[in-house]
JSON list of C-alpha atoms (C1' of nucleotides) in Angstrom, two decimals:
[
{"chain": "A", "resi": 1, "resn": "MET", "atom": "CA", "xyz": [0.13, 0.05, -0.18]},
{"chain": "A", "resi": 2, "resn": "SER", "atom": "CA", "xyz": [1.67, 3.23, -1.16]},
{"chain": "A", "resi": 3, "resn": "LEU", "atom": "CA", "xyz": [1.61, 5.90, 1.79]},
{"chain": "A", "resi": 4, "resn": "THR", "atom": "CA", "xyz": [1.94, 9.62, 1.25]},
{"chain": "A", "resi": 5, "resn": "LEU", "atom": "CA", "xyz": [5.02, 10.01, 3.30]},
{"chain": "A", "resi": 6, "resn": "THR", "atom": "CA", "xyz": [6.72, 12.00, 0.41]},
{"chain": "A", "resi": 7, "resn": "LYS", "atom": "CA", "xyz": [7.04, 15.01, 3.18]},
{"chain": "A", "resi": 8, "resn": "LEU", "atom": "CA", "xyz": [5.51, 13.91, 6.72]},
{"chain": "A", "resi": 9, "resn": "PRO", "atom": "CA", "xyz": [4.79, 17.07, 8.53]},
{"chain": "A", "resi": 10, "resn": "LEU", "atom": "CA", "xyz": [5.97, 15.10, 11.66]},
{"chain": "A", "resi": 11, "resn": "PRO", "atom": "CA", "xyz": [8.53, 16.05, 14.33]},
{"chain": "A", "resi": 12, "resn": "LEU", "atom": "CA", "xyz": [11.52, 13.95, 13.18]},
{"chain": "A", "resi": 13, "resn": "PRO", "atom": "CA", "xyz": [13.03, 12.41, 16.26]},
{"chain": "A", "resi": 14, "resn": "PRO", "atom": "CA", "xyz": [16.87, 13.40, 16.69]},
{"chain": "A", "resi": 15, "resn": "PRO", "atom": "CA", "xyz": [18.20, 9.63, 16.14]},
{"chain": "A", "resi": 16, "resn": "LEU", "atom": "CA", "xyz": [16.52, 9.86, 12.73]},
{"chain": "A", "resi": 17, "resn": "GLN", "atom": "CA", "xyz": [17.66, 13.39, 11.98]},
{"chain": "A", "resi": 18, "resn": "THR", "atom": "CA", "xyz": [21.09, 12.18, 12.00]},
{"chain": "A", "resi": 19, "resn": "SER", "atom": "CA", "xyz": [20.33, 8.08, 10.61]},
{"chain": "A", "resi": 20, "resn": "PRO", "atom": "CA", "xyz": [18.48, 8.66, 7.70]},
{"chain": "A", "resi": 21, "resn": "ARG", "atom": "CA", "xyz": [17.70, 5.17, 7.45]},
{"chain": "A", "resi": 22, "resn": "GLY", "atom": "CA", "xyz": [14.86, 2.70, 7.15]},
{"chain": "A", "resi": 23, "resn": "THR", "atom": "CA", "xyz": [11.81, 2.81, 4.75]},
{"chain": "A", "resi": 24, "resn": "PRO", "atom": "CA", "xyz": [9.78, 5.69, 4.79]},
{"chain": "A", "resi": 25, "resn": "PHE", "atom": "CA", "xyz": [7.11, 3.63, 6.39]},
{"chain": "A", "resi": 26, "resn": "GLU", "atom": "CA", "xyz": [8.86, 2.39, 9.20]},
{"chain": "A", "resi": 27, "resn": "ARG", "atom": "CA", "xyz": [9.85, 6.13, 9.47]},
{"chain": "A", "resi": 28, "resn": "ALA", "atom": "CA", "xyz": [6.43, 7.22, 9.45]},
{"chain": "A", "resi": 29, "resn": "VAL", "atom": "CA", "xyz": [5.91, 4.82, 12.46]},
{"chain": "A", "resi": 30, "resn": "TRP", "atom": "CA", "xyz": [8.86, 5.62, 14.55]},
{"chain": "A", "resi": 31, "resn": "CYS", "atom": "CA", "xyz": [7.30, 9.12, 13.86]},
{"chain": "A", "resi": 32, "resn": "LEU", "atom": "CA", "xyz": [4.14, 8.33, 15.16]},
{"chain": "A", "resi": 33, "resn": "THR", "atom": "CA", "xyz": [5.67, 6.47, 18.36]},
{"chain": "A", "resi": 34, "resn": "TYR", "atom": "CA", "xyz": [7.58, 9.19, 19.01]},
{"chain": "A", "resi": 35, "resn": "GLN", "atom": "CA", "xyz": [4.47, 11.88, 19.52]},
{"chain": "A", "resi": 36, "resn": "ILE", "atom": "CA", "xyz": [3.31, 9.60, 22.12]},
{"chain": "A", "resi": 37, "resn": "PRO", "atom": "CA", "xyz": [3.67, 12.04, 25.11]},
{"chain": "A", "resi": 38, "resn": "ALA", "atom": "CA", "xyz": [5.43, 10.59, 28.62]},
{"chain": "A", "resi": 39, "resn": "GLY", "atom": "CA", "xyz": [2.63, 9.10, 30.92]},
{"chain": "A", "resi": 40, "resn": "SER", "atom": "CA", "xyz": [0.81, 8.11, 27.78]},
{"chain": "A", "resi": 41, "resn": "PHE", "atom": "CA", "xyz": [0.31, 5.06, 25.46]},
{"chain": "A", "resi": 42, "resn": "SER", "atom": "CA", "xyz": [-0.92, 4.28, 22.03]},
{"chain": "A", "resi": 43, "resn": "THR", "atom": "CA", "xyz": [-1.83, 1.20, 20.25]},
{"chain": "A", "resi": 44, "resn": "TYR", "atom": "CA", "xyz": [-0.66, -0.78, 17.14]},
{"chain": "A", "resi": 45, "resn": "ALA", "atom": "CA", "xyz": [-4.04, -0.29, 15.69]},
{"chain": "A", "resi": 46, "resn": "LEU", "atom": "CA", "xyz": [-4.29, 3.22, 16.24]},
{"chain": "A", "resi": 47, "resn": "LEU", "atom": "CA", "xyz": [-0.98, 3.72, 14.70]},
{"chain": "A", "resi": 48, "resn": "ALA", "atom": "CA", "xyz": [-2.18, 1.67, 11.74]},
{"chain": "A", "resi": 49, "resn": "ALA", "atom": "CA", "xyz": [-5.58, 3.68, 11.45]},
{"chain": "A", "resi": 50, "resn": "HIS", "atom": "CA", "xyz": [-3.74, 6.69, 11.10]},
{"chain": "A", "resi": 51, "resn": "LEU", "atom": "CA", "xyz": [-1.06, 5.54, 8.58]},
{"chain": "A", "resi": 52, "resn": "ARG", "atom": "CA", "xyz": [-3.76, 3.96, 6.66]},
{"chain": "A", "resi": 53, "resn": "SER", "atom": "CA", "xyz": [-2.01, 0.62, 7.10]},
{"chain": "A", "resi": 54, "resn": "SER", "atom": "CA", "xyz": [-2.48, -2.74, 9.36]},
{"chain": "A", "resi": 55, "resn": "PRO", "atom": "CA", "xyz": [-1.65, -3.49, 12.91]},
{"chain": "A", "resi": 56, "resn": "ARG", "atom": "CA", "xyz": [1.02, -5.91, 11.85]},
{"chain": "A", "resi": 57, "resn": "ALA", "atom": "CA", "xyz": [3.20, -4.04, 9.46]},
{"chain": "A", "resi": 58, "resn": "VAL", "atom": "CA", "xyz": [3.16, -1.26, 12.54]},
{"chain": "A", "resi": 59, "resn": "GLY", "atom": "CA", "xyz": [4.48, -3.87, 14.83]},
{"chain": "A", "resi": 60, "resn": "ASN", "atom": "CA", "xyz": [6.89, -5.22, 12.07]},
{"chain": "A", "resi": 61, "resn": "ALA", "atom": "CA", "xyz": [8.22, -1.25, 11.83]},
{"chain": "A", "resi": 62, "resn": "LEU", "atom": "CA", "xyz": [8.73, -1.16, 15.58]},
{"chain": "A", "resi": 63, "resn": "ARG", "atom": "CA", "xyz": [10.31, -4.54, 15.19]},
{"chain": "A", "resi": 64, "resn": "ARG", "atom": "CA", "xyz": [12.87, -3.00, 13.36]},
{"chain": "A", "resi": 65, "resn": "ASN", "atom": "CA", "xyz": [13.48, -0.18, 15.34]},
{"chain": "A", "resi": 66, "resn": "PRO", "atom": "CA", "xyz": [17.04, 0.85, 15.46]},
{"chain": "A", "resi": 67, "resn": "PHE", "atom": "CA", "xyz": [16.70, 3.25, 18.25]},
{"chain": "A", "resi": 68, "resn": "ALA", "atom": "CA", "xyz": [15.12, 0.84, 20.83]},
{"chain": "A", "resi": 69, "resn": "PRO", "atom": "CA", "xyz": [14.94, 3.50, 23.88]},
{"chain": "A", "resi": 70, "resn": "GLU", "atom": "CA", "xyz": [15.20, 6.66, 22.06]},
{"chain": "A", "resi": 71, "resn": "ILE", "atom": "CA", "xyz": [11.90, 5.46, 20.05]},
{"chain": "A", "resi": 72, "resn": "PRO", "atom": "CA", "xyz": [9.46, 5.03, 22.73]},
{"chain": "A", "resi": 73, "resn": "CYS", "atom": "CA", "xyz": [8.23, 1.82, 21.41]},
{"chain": "A", "resi": 74, "resn": "HIS", "atom": "CA", "xyz": [7.16, 1.02, 24.93]},
{"chain": "A", "resi": 75, "resn": "ARG", "atom": "CA", "xyz": [4.53, 3.36, 24.72]},
{"chain": "A", "resi": 76, "resn": "VAL", "atom": "CA", "xyz": [2.58, 1.32, 22.00]},
{"chain": "A", "resi": 77, "resn": "VAL", "atom": "CA", "xyz": [0.67, -1.81, 23.05]},
{"chain": "A", "resi": 78, "resn": "ALA", "atom": "CA", "xyz": [-1.84, -4.29, 21.96]},
{"chain": "A", "resi": 79, "resn": "THR", "atom": "CA", "xyz": [-5.35, -3.43, 21.48]},
{"chain": "A", "resi": 80, "resn": "GLY", "atom": "CA", "xyz": [-7.60, -3.91, 24.86]},
{"chain": "A", "resi": 81, "resn": "GLY", "atom": "CA", "xyz": [-4.36, -2.83, 27.03]},
{"chain": "A", "resi": 82, "resn": "SER", "atom": "CA", "xyz": [-2.52, -5.45, 26.90]},
{"chain": "A", "resi": 83, "resn": "LEU", "atom": "CA", "xyz": [1.37, -4.92, 26.43]},
{"chain": "A", "resi": 84, "resn": "GLY", "atom": "CA", "xyz": [1.31, -7.07, 23.18]},
{"chain": "A", "resi": 85, "resn": "GLY", "atom": "CA", "xyz": [4.79, -8.73, 22.17]},
{"chain": "A", "resi": 86, "resn": "PHE", "atom": "CA", "xyz": [8.05, -7.70, 23.04]},
{"chain": "A", "resi": 87, "resn": "LYS", "atom": "CA", "xyz": [9.89, -10.66, 21.91]},
{"chain": "A", "resi": 88, "resn": "GLY", "atom": "CA", "xyz": [11.05, -10.97, 25.17]},
{"chain": "A", "resi": 89, "resn": "LYS", "atom": "CA", "xyz": [13.51, -8.64, 24.90]},
{"chain": "A", "resi": 90, "resn": "ILE", "atom": "CA", "xyz": [14.31, -5.92, 22.40]},
{"chain": "A", "resi": 91, "resn": "ALA", "atom": "CA", "xyz": [18.05, -6.29, 21.19]},
{"chain": "A", "resi": 92, "resn": "ARG", "atom": "CA", "xyz": [20.07, -3.47, 21.68]},
{"chain": "A", "resi": 93, "resn": "ARG", "atom": "CA", "xyz": [23.48, -2.07, 19.71]},
{"chain": "A", "resi": 94, "resn": "ASP", "atom": "CA", "xyz": [25.36, -2.93, 23.03]},
{"chain": "A", "resi": 95, "resn": "GLY", "atom": "CA", "xyz": [23.65, -6.58, 23.70]},
{"chain": "A", "resi": 96, "resn": "GLU", "atom": "CA", "xyz": [21.50, -5.20, 26.15]},
{"chain": "A", "resi": 97, "resn": "GLY", "atom": "CA", "xyz": [17.82, -5.75, 26.34]},
{"chain": "A", "resi": 98, "resn": "ILE", "atom": "CA", "xyz": [14.37, -4.53, 27.92]},
{"chain": "A", "resi": 99, "resn": "THR", "atom": "CA", "xyz": [12.24, -7.12, 29.38]},
{"chain": "A", "resi": 100, "resn": "LEU", "atom": "CA", "xyz": [8.68, -7.17, 28.69]},
{"chain": "A", "resi": 101, "resn": "VAL", "atom": "CA", "xyz": [8.41, -6.45, 32.84]},
{"chain": "A", "resi": 102, "resn": "GLU", "atom": "CA", "xyz": [11.09, -3.50, 32.54]},
{"chain": "A", "resi": 103, "resn": "LYS", "atom": "CA", "xyz": [8.58, -2.09, 29.53]},
{"chain": "A", "resi": 104, "resn": "ARG", "atom": "CA", "xyz": [5.81, -2.49, 32.26]},
{"chain": "A", "resi": 105, "resn": "ALA", "atom": "CA", "xyz": [7.99, -0.81, 35.06]},
{"chain": "A", "resi": 106, "resn": "LEU", "atom": "CA", "xyz": [8.92, 2.17, 32.53]},
{"chain": "A", "resi": 107, "resn": "LEU", "atom": "CA", "xyz": [5.44, 2.69, 31.48]},
{"chain": "A", "resi": 108, "resn": "ARG", "atom": "CA", "xyz": [4.36, 2.82, 35.17]},
{"chain": "A", "resi": 109, "resn": "LYS", "atom": "CA", "xyz": [6.95, 4.91, 36.28]},
{"chain": "A", "resi": 110, "resn": "GLU", "atom": "CA", "xyz": [6.00, 7.53, 33.21]},
{"chain": "A", "resi": 111, "resn": "GLY", "atom": "CA", "xyz": [2.65, 7.75, 34.81]},
{"chain": "A", "resi": 112, "resn": "VAL", "atom": "CA", "xyz": [0.62, 5.03, 32.76]},
{"chain": "A", "resi": 113, "resn": "LYS", "atom": "CA", "xyz": [-1.80, 3.08, 35.02]},
{"chain": "A", "resi": 114, "resn": "PHE", "atom": "CA", "xyz": [-2.15, -0.55, 35.05]},
{"chain": "A", "resi": 115, "resn": "ASP", "atom": "CA", "xyz": [-5.20, -2.80, 36.30]},
{"chain": "A", "resi": 116, "resn": "ALA", "atom": "CA", "xyz": [-4.87, -5.13, 39.06]},
{"chain": "A", "resi": 117, "resn": "ALA", "atom": "CA", "xyz": [-3.35, -7.83, 37.16]},
{"chain": "A", "resi": 118, "resn": "GLY", "atom": "CA", "xyz": [-0.96, -5.64, 35.87]},
{"chain": "A", "resi": 119, "resn": "ALA", "atom": "CA", "xyz": [-1.72, -6.98, 32.52]},
{"chain": "A", "resi": 120, "resn": "LYS", "atom": "CA", "xyz": [-3.07, -4.37, 30.96]},
{"chain": "A", "resi": 121, "resn": "VAL", "atom": "CA", "xyz": [-3.18, -0.23, 30.81]},
{"chain": "A", "resi": 122, "resn": "LEU", "atom": "CA", "xyz": [-5.92, 1.99, 31.89]},
{"chain": "A", "resi": 123, "resn": "GLY", "atom": "CA", "xyz": [-6.94, 4.89, 30.39]},
{"chain": "A", "resi": 124, "resn": "THR", "atom": "CA", "xyz": [-7.58, 6.71, 26.92]},
{"chain": "A", "resi": 125, "resn": "PRO", "atom": "CA", "xyz": [-4.72, 5.48, 24.03]},
{"chain": "A", "resi": 126, "resn": "PHE", "atom": "CA", "xyz": [-3.28, 8.44, 22.93]},
{"chain": "A", "resi": 127, "resn": "ARG", "atom": "CA", "xyz": [-4.28, 9.47, 19.34]},
{"chain": "A", "resi": 128, "resn": "GLY", "atom": "CA", "xyz": [-3.63, 12.99, 19.09]},
{"chain": "A", "resi": 129, "resn": "PHE", "atom": "CA", "xyz": [-0.80, 12.49, 16.13]},
{"chain": "A", "resi": 130, "resn": "LEU", "atom": "CA", "xyz": [-0.42, 15.22, 13.63]},
{"chain": "B", "resi": 1, "resn": "DG", "atom": "C1'", "xyz": [-14.30, -16.92, 29.48]},
{"chain": "B", "resi": 2, "resn": "DG", "atom": "C1'", "xyz": [-10.07, -19.15, 27.58]},
{"chain": "B", "resi": 3, "resn": "DT", "atom": "C1'", "xyz": [-7.80, -20.89, 23.14]},
{"chain": "B", "resi": 4, "resn": "DT", "atom": "C1'", "xyz": [-6.99, -21.56, 18.31]},
{"chain": "B", "resi": 5, "resn": "DG", "atom": "C1'", "xyz": [-6.73, -20.34, 13.55]},
{"chain": "B", "resi": 6, "resn": "DA", "atom": "C1'", "xyz": [-7.04, -17.64, 9.55]},
{"chain": "B", "resi": 7, "resn": "DA", "atom": "C1'", "xyz": [-6.16, -13.02, 7.52]},
{"chain": "B", "resi": 8, "resn": "DT", "atom": "C1'", "xyz": [-3.22, -8.78, 6.77]},
{"chain": "B", "resi": 9, "resn": "DG", "atom": "C1'", "xyz": [0.82, -5.78, 5.48]},
{"chain": "B", "resi": 10, "resn": "DG", "atom": "C1'", "xyz": [5.46, -4.58, 4.89]},
{"chain": "B", "resi": 11, "resn": "DC", "atom": "C1'", "xyz": [10.56, -6.21, 5.43]},
{"chain": "B", "resi": 12, "resn": "DC", "atom": "C1'", "xyz": [15.01, -9.04, 5.01]},
{"chain": "B", "resi": 13, "resn": "DA", "atom": "C1'", "xyz": [17.57, -12.99, 2.76]},
{"chain": "C", "resi": 1, "resn": "DT", "atom": "C1'", "xyz": [10.32, -14.78, -4.53]},
{"chain": "C", "resi": 2, "resn": "DG", "atom": "C1'", "xyz": [9.61, -17.37, 0.24]},
{"chain": "C", "resi": 3, "resn": "DG", "atom": "C1'", "xyz": [9.09, -16.71, 4.59]},
{"chain": "C", "resi": 4, "resn": "DC", "atom": "C1'", "xyz": [9.05, -14.20, 9.23]},
{"chain": "C", "resi": 5, "resn": "DC", "atom": "C1'", "xyz": [6.88, -11.43, 12.75]},
{"chain": "C", "resi": 6, "resn": "DA", "atom": "C1'", "xyz": [6.71, -6.95, 18.84]},
{"chain": "C", "resi": 7, "resn": "DT", "atom": "C1'", "xyz": [-1.38, -8.13, 16.03]},
{"chain": "C", "resi": 8, "resn": "DT", "atom": "C1'", "xyz": [-6.26, -8.89, 15.31]},
{"chain": "C", "resi": 9, "resn": "DC", "atom": "C1'", "xyz": [-10.49, -10.37, 14.93]},
{"chain": "C", "resi": 10, "resn": "DA", "atom": "C1'", "xyz": [-13.88, -14.74, 15.09]},
{"chain": "C", "resi": 11, "resn": "DA", "atom": "C1'", "xyz": [-15.07, -18.73, 15.81]},
{"chain": "C", "resi": 12, "resn": "DC", "atom": "C1'", "xyz": [-15.23, -22.91, 18.59]},
{"chain": "C", "resi": 13, "resn": "DC", "atom": "C1'", "xyz": [-14.61, -25.86, 22.59]}
]
DNA sequence: GGTTGAATGGCCA
DNA sequence: TGGCCATTCAACC
């Protein structure tokens, strides 16, 4: 599906400014993810809706995110509030990794509320994308 | 209510 | 060209 990404009116994350790598679609996903403010969260479905694509492609792009902690991909959860997949770890260039548990802890630290079970996020997903 | 299967979109080897 | 996924929805126990 062809996207009109010739010139995204989106704030370009610093990592992307210095590294113009990635496909236009991936960059679009990363830009949208970067717009999610701390203490908020969004879903794959919402990102997909804005990009006129499918959640599967969004997850694919986030998985290919070369700037794991810089781009707040941890603020993107699955529909329903589930944290979704994280493949257990996010591979970092240093070999470090962020586990699903740390992802949840990070979100909670930013102010995101979780349910009693701690498996789902509470509140309204951020959808104020440009 | 929880689990399984199929559909879908884009990227890499 | 074929296969791989950080999803989602619907149907079936």
